[in-house]
C-alpha cells in the first residue's frame, strides 16, 4: 500500500500546530470528542428520518479506553463513520483554500485563535500522540478502513475489519519528557477531569471503565479488582440548564467545544422562551472577527435543533445579515424534524424565533454600548462595518434597528461617539450633522475644507471606512438633523466671509471665469471659498456625489467611471489671491500657470492622482526660474 503525502502546506501547518499553536495539550480530547459527537448527530438525524436505519437511542455513545502498558488511548464512537473517499478528503488535507497564506501574513498572537479557522481539530491528536490510527466504517458501506499516520510525513489507508459502523481513533501516546507529562493522558481520573471540564454537556454518554477494589464476597480481608463502566458526562445540554446553574466559563467552554470560534466570546445571550413559540437559544457575540468574515466564503447562520436533534448546521434564516457575526444555536420543540431547507424559509415558527433573536441581539448590543462602553468599542472595531452595511443594504429600512448602534470618531472628543451624543452636543445655531470623509483620522484632521466648521466650534464626524458615507446617505438624517459633508458646495453656515464676499469686485468674477476656462471640464466652476481660513485652495463638490464617494466607486472593478462635480475654491483672503489678481491684470500666461498649479495642489490635498505629474513638476520648475 503506497504511502500518501499530506499536501505540502498541510505538512508545514501540522508541524507548526504540534509545536506551538495549542497552549493546552489536553484540549485534543475535546476536539476528538466533539468530532465523535458531530458524527453521531449525523447518524442520529438520519436514523430518525429514514426508516431503513434501525434506531435505538442507546446505540449512540462514545467510549474512551486507556491502556497504560501499551500507551494506547482510544476514542470510539458509534457515529456515521467515513468512507474511503471521506477519509482521504477529511483527514488528508489540513489547510484548505489558502488559509495557510493567511496565517503567514498575520502573525499568530495568542496561539489558539488561528487553528479553529482551518478545521484541523483532528490533527490536535498529534500534540499528544506519535502515531494515530483511525478505524472507521461508514453507515452505508460494508467495507471498513484503517488510516494510519505518524504525523507530518504522510498517511496510509487500507481495508480493515470492523463489525458495526462508527469510528475508533487510536492514539499512541508520546513518552513523557521534561516539557510535558504525557502519562497523564493515560490516567483514567485525569481523563475524566478533562472530559468534565470541556465536554460535560455533550448529548451522548461518554463512557469509561473504572477499575477499583472491593472485598471479596464472603471474605473479611481478601480484595478483588472489578471493572465498572460509568458515564462521566452529565449530558444535559447546556441550553436546557438554568442560567443560574451556569458560569461564564461554562458558556466559554461551550463556545470552544462547538468551534464557534477560537477566541473568547465577548458576550453570551441565553434565551429560554416560552409562549407562542418555545425555544432555547444560546448566542454569542465573538470577540474577534473570523479571518474570512468579509469574504464570500463566510456563511452566516445558527445551528438549529429540533427537540435536541441537530437538523441544520448553519440556518441562515435565523440571522439578519447585519448580525451575521453572531454564533450559536437554537433548539425548539415546535419545529418538525423532517423540515426541508425550502420549507424552513416559510416556517412561521422559525420567523417568530428569528424576529425575537434579532430584537434580543439589538438590545444586548445597546446595553453593552450603555454599560460596557470599552467592550462595545472592541466589538465595534470588528463588526461595526457590518452594521453600516446593514443600513446601506436595507435602503434605510433597518434604520431604527441600527442607527443608535453606530459610532464615529469625533473631531472634538477625539474618540468614538454615537449620533445621539453628537446631536446632544450641538449648539443651537448648528443646523446639520457635519462629517468629513477620508482615508484616515490624521488625513481628515488636515482637511482644509473643515476649517470654517471647526472654527465655528462645530463637531465633525470622521468617516474613515468606505461604507460610511454610503450608509449615511441611506440614513439621510438623524433626529431630524440632516447630514452634511464638509466638502459640499453649500455648508449651510453664515460666515464672516459672506460679507467679505460682497467686497469681491466684478473683475474677480471675470478672473474666476477665466480660470474655469483654463481648466476646461476638469472642474464645474471656480469660486471664492466660504470655508477656507488658512489654506489657499480646496476642492468641493456640487450635487450628491462627493469626491470621496467617487474614489470608492471608481476603485471598484466596473467599466464605467464616474466623476463628482468638482468646484475649485479659492481663498480670497489669502495672499495668493493678490497674485492671481495681478497676473489677471498683467500676465495671462502666468495666470494659466498659477491656475494649473492651484488645481493640482487641490487634487493632492484631496488624495487624488494628478492628471499629469510631469506637467506639474515642469510648472513648479518654471516658477522657480
Ligand atoms: P472539523 O471537525 O473542524 O471539520 P477535523 O479535522 O476535526 O475538522 O475533522 C475533519 C473532518 O473529518 C470532519 O469534518 C468530519 O467530516 C471527519 N471526521 C473527523 N472525526 C470523525 C469521526 N469521529 N467520525 C466521522 N467523521 C469524522
XYZ file of C-alpha atoms and ligand atoms in Angstrom:
652
model
C 0.000 0.000 0.000
C 1.549 3.270 -1.137
C 2.021 5.937 1.399
C 0.259 9.180 0.638
C 1.817 12.535 1.222
C -0.053 15.224 3.021
C -0.349 18.241 0.801
C 2.780 20.355 1.248
C 1.074 23.158 3.103
C -0.516 20.716 5.450
C 2.864 19.422 6.455
C 4.100 22.808 7.465
C 0.917 23.587 9.264
C 0.945 20.319 11.077
C 4.434 20.930 12.395
C 3.564 24.390 13.379
C 0.500 23.265 15.199
C 2.087 20.410 17.017
C 4.845 22.642 18.200
C 3.182 25.854 19.031
C -0.424 26.522 18.406
C -2.393 24.980 21.193
C -1.393 26.219 24.563
C -3.096 23.401 26.412
C -2.405 19.984 25.003
C -5.289 18.488 26.930
C -7.808 20.017 24.566
C -7.029 17.354 21.950
C -9.591 15.276 23.812
C -12.269 17.905 23.492
C -11.569 18.089 19.751
C -11.882 14.347 19.246
C -14.986 14.060 21.410
C -16.509 16.942 19.546
C -15.890 15.163 16.238
C -17.390 11.973 17.636
C -20.445 13.840 18.808
C -20.853 15.502 15.389
C -20.591 12.105 13.702
C -23.281 10.826 15.992
C -25.526 13.814 15.364
C -25.342 12.966 11.687
C -26.367 9.335 12.028
C -28.885 10.091 14.758
C -30.643 12.506 12.478
C -30.557 10.073 9.583
C -31.931 7.272 11.717
C -34.787 9.429 12.949
C -35.795 10.493 9.480
C -35.031 7.351 7.477
C -36.908 4.250 8.491
C -34.477 1.898 6.789
C -31.918 2.632 9.502
C -32.510 0.828 12.761
C -32.908 3.225 15.640
C -32.189 2.655 19.277
C -31.118 5.692 21.284
C -28.927 3.504 23.486
C -26.752 2.744 20.485
C -25.259 6.204 20.481
C -22.352 6.720 22.799
C -18.652 7.495 22.999
C -16.297 5.126 24.696
C -12.877 6.074 25.960
C -10.353 3.457 26.972
C -6.798 3.807 28.183
C -4.187 1.062 28.036
C -1.325 2.313 30.161
C 1.008 -0.526 29.469
C 0.954 -0.090 25.704
C 0.386 3.674 25.906
C -2.780 3.462 23.853
C -5.732 5.810 24.230
C -8.831 5.008 22.188
C -11.816 7.212 21.475
C -14.626 5.221 19.868
C -17.917 6.444 18.579
C -20.967 4.848 17.024
C -21.387 7.705 14.607
C -21.793 7.900 10.877
C -18.264 6.712 10.062
C -16.264 7.553 6.962
C -15.935 6.026 3.532
C -12.536 5.651 1.935
C -13.030 8.881 -0.010
C -14.105 10.713 3.093
C -11.015 9.524 4.927
C -8.892 10.911 2.132
C -10.770 14.186 1.922
C -11.282 14.824 5.599
C -8.059 13.649 7.120
C -5.674 14.128 4.198
C -5.789 17.838 3.732
C -5.417 20.171 6.581
C -5.314 23.639 5.260
C -7.965 24.172 2.689
C -8.283 27.147 0.363
C -5.270 29.239 1.164
C -5.835 29.592 4.851
C -2.164 28.984 5.433
C -1.229 32.021 3.410
C -3.450 33.974 5.658
C -1.643 32.630 8.665
C 1.714 33.713 7.391
C 0.571 37.213 6.702
C -0.904 37.554 10.118
C 1.419 36.792 12.912
C -0.042 34.461 15.454
C -0.511 36.471 18.565
C -2.165 34.278 21.045
C -1.812 30.868 19.625
C -5.214 29.406 19.928
C -7.266 31.637 17.728
C -5.868 30.501 14.454
C -6.340 26.796 14.497
C -10.104 26.551 14.507
C -10.192 28.612 11.396
C -8.772 25.709 9.424
C -10.894 22.912 10.764
C -7.924 20.888 11.919
C -9.325 19.669 15.191
C -8.484 16.092 14.379
C -4.811 16.878 13.951
C -4.544 18.108 17.510
C -4.198 14.380 18.260
C -0.586 14.717 17.161
C 0.106 17.019 20.050
C -0.032 14.067 22.390
C 0.498 11.077 20.090
C 3.350 9.866 17.871
C 1.078 7.637 15.897
C -2.594 7.936 15.099
C -4.761 5.176 13.726
C -8.338 5.657 12.608
C -10.538 2.644 12.047
C -13.835 3.560 10.534
C -16.846 2.137 8.796
C -19.411 4.265 7.076
C -23.053 3.541 7.924
C -23.903 2.723 4.307
C -20.850 0.632 3.337
C -19.792 -2.912 4.087
C -16.071 -2.312 3.950
C -14.203 -0.721 6.845
C -10.836 1.090 6.535
C -7.791 1.822 8.554
C -5.999 5.141 8.290
C -2.578 5.364 9.855
C -0.118 8.197 10.238
C 2.987 9.090 12.198
C 2.498 12.788 11.695
C 3.932 15.108 9.125
C 5.319 12.635 6.607
C 2.059 11.178 5.335
C -0.571 8.540 5.888
C -1.728 5.140 4.639
C -5.222 3.848 4.090
C -6.003 0.152 3.865
C -9.008 -2.122 4.063
C -9.808 -3.327 7.555
C -12.292 -5.298 9.620
C -14.911 -3.635 11.776
C -18.286 -5.012 12.832
C -20.520 -2.032 13.238
C -20.408 1.425 11.818
C -18.607 4.219 13.632
C -15.049 5.319 14.219
C -12.214 4.400 16.567
C -9.448 6.917 16.996
C -6.423 5.140 18.419
C -3.578 7.212 19.804
C -0.125 6.005 20.688
C 0.624 8.456 23.465
C 4.056 10.111 23.438
C 6.692 9.287 26.005
C 6.888 11.643 28.939
C 9.605 14.312 28.648
C 10.789 17.374 30.589
C 8.326 19.631 28.913
C 5.196 17.606 29.178
C 3.894 14.811 31.280
C 2.171 12.791 28.580
C 1.479 9.970 31.040
C -1.438 11.967 32.389
C -3.347 11.262 29.171
C -3.433 7.590 30.103
C -4.675 8.193 33.644
C -8.363 7.451 33.823
C -9.109 10.037 36.539
C -7.205 12.727 34.746
C -9.086 11.946 31.533
C -12.353 12.101 33.411
C -11.439 15.544 34.730
C -10.603 16.770 31.240
C -13.926 15.494 29.945
C -15.803 17.110 32.803
C -14.075 20.368 32.076
C -14.620 20.585 28.350
C -17.204 18.079 27.244
C -19.667 17.686 30.063
C -22.609 18.891 28.001
C -22.124 16.508 25.082
C -25.545 14.964 24.449
C -24.298 11.409 24.173
C -22.932 9.381 27.038
C -19.148 9.352 27.256
C -18.353 6.034 28.869
C -15.198 4.917 30.608
C -14.180 1.844 32.535
C -13.168 2.360 36.114
C -11.311 -0.320 37.976
C -11.402 -0.441 41.727
C -11.116 -2.930 44.553
C -13.755 -4.433 46.756
C -13.921 -7.062 49.434
C -14.386 -10.491 48.043
C -17.772 -11.876 48.794
C -17.802 -13.867 51.998
C -14.293 -12.704 52.885
C -13.217 -10.166 55.515
C -9.725 -9.373 54.313
C -9.444 -10.538 50.755
C -9.929 -7.990 47.979
C -10.696 -8.343 44.333
C -10.450 -5.926 41.438
C -13.519 -5.186 39.438
C -14.270 -3.025 36.456
C -17.337 -0.936 36.024
C -18.474 1.175 33.118
C -19.568 4.700 34.032
C -20.912 7.608 32.091
C -18.730 10.557 33.005
C -20.614 13.479 31.490
C -23.882 14.987 32.718
C -25.271 15.009 29.172
C -27.804 17.702 29.824
C -27.177 20.137 27.029
C -26.156 23.488 28.368
C -29.091 25.247 26.737
C -31.537 23.163 28.742
C -29.913 24.151 32.009
C -30.966 27.051 34.145
C -28.947 30.177 33.697
C -28.161 30.386 37.385
C -26.532 26.961 37.301
C -24.074 28.124 34.692
C -20.882 30.114 34.998
C -19.295 32.292 32.305
C -16.687 29.534 31.912
C -19.401 27.045 31.041
C -20.516 29.245 28.203
C -16.938 29.803 27.081
C -16.316 26.079 27.063
C -19.438 25.501 25.053
C -18.266 28.122 22.581
C -14.930 26.359 22.108
C -16.385 22.894 22.131
C -18.783 23.883 19.386
C -15.923 25.506 17.487
C -17.895 28.676 17.097
C -14.568 30.419 17.252
C -11.214 30.146 18.883
C -11.408 33.496 20.562
C -13.304 34.026 23.766
C -16.819 35.279 23.202
C -17.329 38.909 24.141
C -20.857 38.212 25.335
C -23.259 35.329 25.609
C -27.024 35.511 25.416
C -29.048 32.648 26.833
C -32.699 32.720 25.800
C -35.355 30.488 27.264
C -38.543 31.451 25.531
C -41.994 30.143 26.190
C -45.212 31.288 24.647
C -46.301 31.453 21.039
C -43.163 29.510 20.204
C -41.000 27.793 22.794
C -37.297 27.548 22.231
C -33.945 27.683 23.920
C -31.069 29.547 22.358
C -27.515 30.352 23.229
C -25.990 33.123 21.199
C -22.519 34.552 21.249
C -21.032 37.804 20.127
C -17.461 36.893 19.209
C -14.551 38.993 20.291
C -12.564 38.747 17.114
C -13.511 38.830 13.529
C -13.106 35.436 11.825
C -10.464 35.801 9.147
C -12.921 35.058 6.357
C -15.667 37.263 7.746
C -15.678 39.808 4.966
C -15.291 37.250 2.196
C -17.789 35.372 0.091
C -16.858 32.138 1.852
C -18.232 33.253 5.192
C -21.544 31.597 5.913
C -23.795 33.139 8.492
C -26.292 31.140 10.482
C -27.136 29.414 13.736
C -27.231 25.725 14.499
C -30.796 24.558 14.501
C -32.043 21.737 16.718
C -35.475 20.224 16.835
C -36.120 18.746 20.280
C -32.428 18.304 20.872
C -31.608 16.800 17.474
C -29.393 18.831 15.210
C -31.224 19.420 11.945
C -29.087 22.118 10.365
C -25.533 23.330 10.899
C -25.993 26.867 9.762
C -29.526 28.057 9.407
C -29.162 31.428 7.692
C -32.797 32.419 8.120
C -32.298 32.854 11.833
C -29.983 35.843 11.486
C -30.258 39.081 9.548
C -27.140 39.915 7.519
C -26.252 42.805 9.751
C -25.907 40.425 12.694
C -24.158 37.725 10.674
C -21.258 37.706 13.151
C -23.437 36.133 15.844
C -22.710 32.465 16.590
C -24.790 29.977 18.448
C -27.701 27.609 18.403
C -31.460 27.375 18.683
C -33.416 24.369 19.910
C -37.176 24.260 19.580
C -39.727 21.538 20.190
C -42.093 23.303 17.841
C -40.155 22.540 14.679
C -40.663 19.456 12.595
C -37.706 17.131 12.314
C -38.316 16.485 8.665
C -38.451 20.057 7.668
C -36.587 20.853 4.474
C -34.464 23.850 3.696
C -37.177 25.331 1.457
C -39.930 24.755 3.957
C -37.904 26.329 6.721
C -37.782 29.626 4.919
C -41.523 29.888 5.101
C -41.953 28.389 8.513
C -43.996 30.677 10.709
C -42.399 29.474 13.925
C -38.948 29.998 12.588
C -39.847 33.524 11.528
C -41.029 34.348 15.019
C -37.848 32.927 16.524
C -35.723 34.896 14.063
C -37.503 38.105 14.916
C -37.129 37.585 18.658
C -33.480 36.789 18.246
C -32.892 39.885 16.171
C -34.507 42.114 18.785
C -32.641 40.420 21.564
C -29.254 40.882 19.922
C -30.098 44.505 19.294
C -30.997 45.124 22.921
C -27.903 43.292 24.178
C -25.729 45.455 21.966
C -27.500 48.602 23.126
C -26.928 47.590 26.726
C -23.315 46.864 26.067
C -22.938 50.278 24.495
C -24.576 51.870 27.506
C -22.955 49.909 30.313
C -19.734 48.496 28.920
C -18.530 51.121 26.511
C -14.990 49.760 26.170
C -16.209 46.298 25.385
C -18.642 47.718 22.866
C -15.911 49.668 21.122
C -13.904 46.485 20.930
C -16.885 44.801 19.308
C -17.421 47.751 17.010
C -13.868 47.594 15.712
C -14.559 44.103 14.422
C -18.166 44.314 13.357
C -19.198 47.968 13.130
C -18.750 47.817 9.410
C -21.381 45.086 9.238
C -23.912 47.313 10.997
C -23.239 50.058 8.476
C -23.683 47.650 5.589
C -26.976 46.785 7.224
C -28.162 50.364 6.933
C -26.908 50.692 3.397
C -28.268 47.415 2.071
C -31.693 47.838 3.556
C -32.092 51.231 1.856
C -32.521 52.642 5.310
C -35.136 50.023 6.179
C -33.157 48.914 9.233
C -32.534 52.444 10.337
C -34.476 52.219 13.593
C -32.756 48.981 14.450
C -29.223 50.096 13.767
C -28.691 53.842 13.869
C -28.145 54.055 17.598
C -25.512 51.343 17.443
C -23.264 53.410 15.198
C -20.099 55.086 16.373
C -17.915 57.594 14.578
C -14.719 59.336 15.537
C -15.377 62.878 16.678
C -13.136 65.832 15.844
C -13.892 67.405 19.178
C -13.957 64.453 21.558
C -11.042 62.707 19.822
C -12.811 59.422 20.379
C -15.808 57.453 19.131
C -19.227 58.989 19.711
C -22.780 57.928 18.934
C -25.079 60.004 16.763
C -27.200 60.800 19.769
C -24.159 62.049 21.677
C -23.283 64.213 18.695
C -26.735 65.736 18.386
C -26.912 66.232 22.142
C -23.807 68.422 21.957
C -24.898 70.544 19.010
C -25.016 74.304 19.617
C -28.393 75.823 18.912
C -27.379 77.569 15.723
C -25.977 74.396 14.157
C -28.332 73.051 11.527
C -26.528 69.993 10.231
C -24.560 66.987 11.363
C -21.194 67.548 9.716
C -18.930 64.810 8.552
C -15.657 64.566 6.690
C -14.661 61.518 4.704
C -11.092 60.426 4.136
C -8.570 57.636 4.407
C -7.549 58.152 7.984
C -8.113 60.309 11.026
C -4.742 62.010 10.513
C -5.615 62.878 6.992
C -9.052 64.233 7.778
C -7.536 66.298 10.595
C -5.705 68.246 7.943
C -8.546 68.775 5.518
C -8.740 72.458 4.595
C -12.460 72.093 3.867
C -13.117 71.621 7.574
C -11.550 74.907 8.658
C -14.670 77.023 8.855
C -16.702 74.377 10.637
C -14.024 73.744 13.208
C -13.703 77.486 13.621
C -17.372 77.739 14.384
C -16.812 75.250 17.167
C -18.878 72.559 15.461
C -18.018 68.939 15.872
C -17.203 66.847 12.807
C -17.680 63.099 12.479
C -14.847 61.367 10.681
C -15.753 58.781 8.082
C -12.776 56.557 7.518
C -14.444 53.409 6.187
C -15.583 53.272 2.603
C -19.096 52.242 3.562
C -19.619 55.203 5.925
C -20.768 57.862 3.543
C -22.982 55.452 1.635
C -24.656 54.263 4.806
C -25.269 57.810 5.975
C -26.835 58.683 2.637
C -29.378 55.962 3.308
C -29.984 57.250 6.793
C -30.454 60.782 5.406
C -30.995 62.325 8.798
C -30.837 61.588 12.484
C -33.277 63.148 14.931
C -34.385 65.371 12.080
C -30.882 66.699 11.526
C -29.536 66.204 8.046
C -26.014 65.024 7.429
C -23.690 67.291 5.503
C -20.268 66.678 4.091
C -17.697 69.371 4.875
C -16.859 69.335 1.168
C -20.344 70.017 -0.051
C -20.993 73.158 -2.076
C -23.256 74.731 0.494
C -22.358 74.224 4.141
C -25.414 75.936 5.494
C -23.321 78.284 7.599
C -23.487 82.071 7.528
C -19.924 83.113 7.814
C -17.983 86.356 8.048
C -16.628 85.548 4.653
C -20.117 86.143 3.299
C -19.710 89.814 3.956
C -16.219 89.753 2.534
C -17.591 88.007 -0.485
C -19.560 91.120 -1.225
C -16.293 93.010 -1.360
C -15.252 90.951 -4.299
C -15.312 93.061 -7.368
C -16.954 92.333 -10.598
C -13.484 91.954 -12.053
C -12.904 88.976 -9.766
C -15.803 87.141 -11.295
C -14.089 87.611 -14.651
C -10.922 86.208 -13.087
C -12.782 83.108 -11.896
C -14.416 82.681 -15.271
C -11.039 82.896 -16.890
C -9.590 80.251 -14.579
C -12.558 77.979 -15.212
C -11.835 78.316 -18.910
C -8.202 77.369 -18.414
C -9.215 74.203 -16.595
C -11.930 73.296 -19.074
C -14.101 70.384 -17.976
C -11.766 69.373 -15.175
C -13.951 71.476 -12.909
C -17.522 72.606 -12.986
C -16.718 76.001 -11.574
C -14.097 78.169 -9.888
C -15.381 80.162 -6.928
C -14.398 82.251 -3.964
C -14.377 79.971 -0.963
C -16.621 80.495 2.020
C -14.988 77.816 4.097
C -11.228 78.305 3.816
C -9.323 80.175 6.502
C -5.626 79.477 6.090
C -5.290 77.327 3.022
C -5.257 78.905 -0.424
C -7.372 76.285 -2.259
C -9.518 73.227 -1.932
C -11.914 71.134 -3.942
C -15.582 70.995 -3.090
C -18.423 69.312 -4.823
C -21.793 70.241 -6.183
C -24.531 67.681 -6.276
C -24.958 64.442 -4.375
C -21.816 62.636 -5.257
C -18.828 63.602 -3.141
C -15.244 63.227 -4.230
C -14.698 60.542 -1.567
C -17.596 58.531 -2.976
C -16.180 58.974 -6.444
C -12.877 57.495 -5.265
C -14.564 54.483 -3.693
C -16.890 53.769 -6.592
C -14.082 54.099 -9.109
C -11.896 51.712 -7.150
C -14.462 49.009 -7.870
C -13.877 46.797 -10.854
C -16.502 48.370 -13.086
C -16.020 49.676 -16.581
C -17.876 52.868 -16.179
C -16.102 55.525 -14.187
C -17.993 58.341 -12.602
C -16.990 61.839 -11.659
C -18.163 64.122 -8.886
C -18.876 67.702 -9.882
C -15.774 69.470 -8.700
C -15.584 73.071 -7.670
C -12.185 74.688 -7.283
C -12.476 77.036 -4.341
C -10.022 79.897 -3.899
C -9.408 81.595 -0.591
C -9.679 85.251 -1.470
C -8.248 86.433 1.844
C -5.084 84.565 1.072
C -2.007 86.314 -0.335
C -2.147 84.040 -3.305
C -5.350 85.725 -4.352
C -3.498 89.010 -4.824
C -1.026 87.284 -7.100
C -3.899 85.910 -9.120
C -5.448 89.353 -9.465
C -2.133 90.816 -10.580
C -1.487 88.084 -13.084
C -5.025 88.514 -14.400
C -4.345 92.196 -14.980
C -0.833 91.926 -16.370
C 0.299 88.453 -17.366
C -2.232 85.888 -18.585
C 0.437 83.313 -19.263
C 1.384 83.422 -15.602
C -2.255 83.132 -14.598
C -2.557 79.968 -16.697
C 0.414 78.530 -14.852
C -0.946 79.514 -11.404
C -4.335 78.050 -12.215
C -2.859 74.684 -13.101
C -0.682 74.727 -10.019
C -3.555 75.507 -7.676
C -5.765 72.890 -9.245
C -3.074 70.248 -8.848
C -2.474 71.254 -5.251
C -6.153 70.833 -4.541
C -6.058 67.360 -6.071
C -3.109 66.397 -3.903
C -4.757 67.625 -0.728
C -7.779 65.539 -1.642
C -5.574 62.474 -2.108
C -6.467 62.252 -5.770
C -3.981 61.358 -8.503
C -2.630 64.222 -10.621
C -3.753 64.119 -14.231
C -0.197 64.776 -15.377
C 2.520 64.707 -12.696
C 5.233 65.561 -15.208
C 3.473 68.714 -16.276
C 3.021 69.637 -12.627
C 6.720 69.201 -12.000
C 7.576 71.325 -15.048
C 5.183 74.009 -13.835
C 6.969 74.162 -10.491
C 10.331 74.460 -12.213
C 9.098 77.293 -14.355
C 8.079 79.396 -11.357
C 11.492 78.777 -9.796
C 13.262 80.111 -12.830
P -13.615 19.876 11.668
O -14.274 18.948 12.600
O -13.377 21.230 12.226
O -14.245 19.914 10.306
P -11.473 17.959 11.829
O -10.071 17.982 11.317
O -11.607 17.776 13.285
O -12.132 19.314 11.385
O -12.246 16.857 11.067
C -12.314 16.857 9.674
C -13.484 16.042 9.213
O -13.242 14.658 9.415
C -14.780 16.312 9.934
O -15.462 17.425 9.416
C -15.554 15.002 9.712
O -16.163 15.027 8.432
C -14.437 13.974 9.680
N -14.325 13.317 10.983
C -13.458 13.573 11.980
N -13.657 12.761 13.028
C -14.695 11.955 12.693
C -15.400 10.898 13.355
N -15.078 10.502 14.597
N -16.391 10.285 12.679
C -16.732 10.676 11.419
N -16.134 11.659 10.763
C -15.116 12.304 11.382
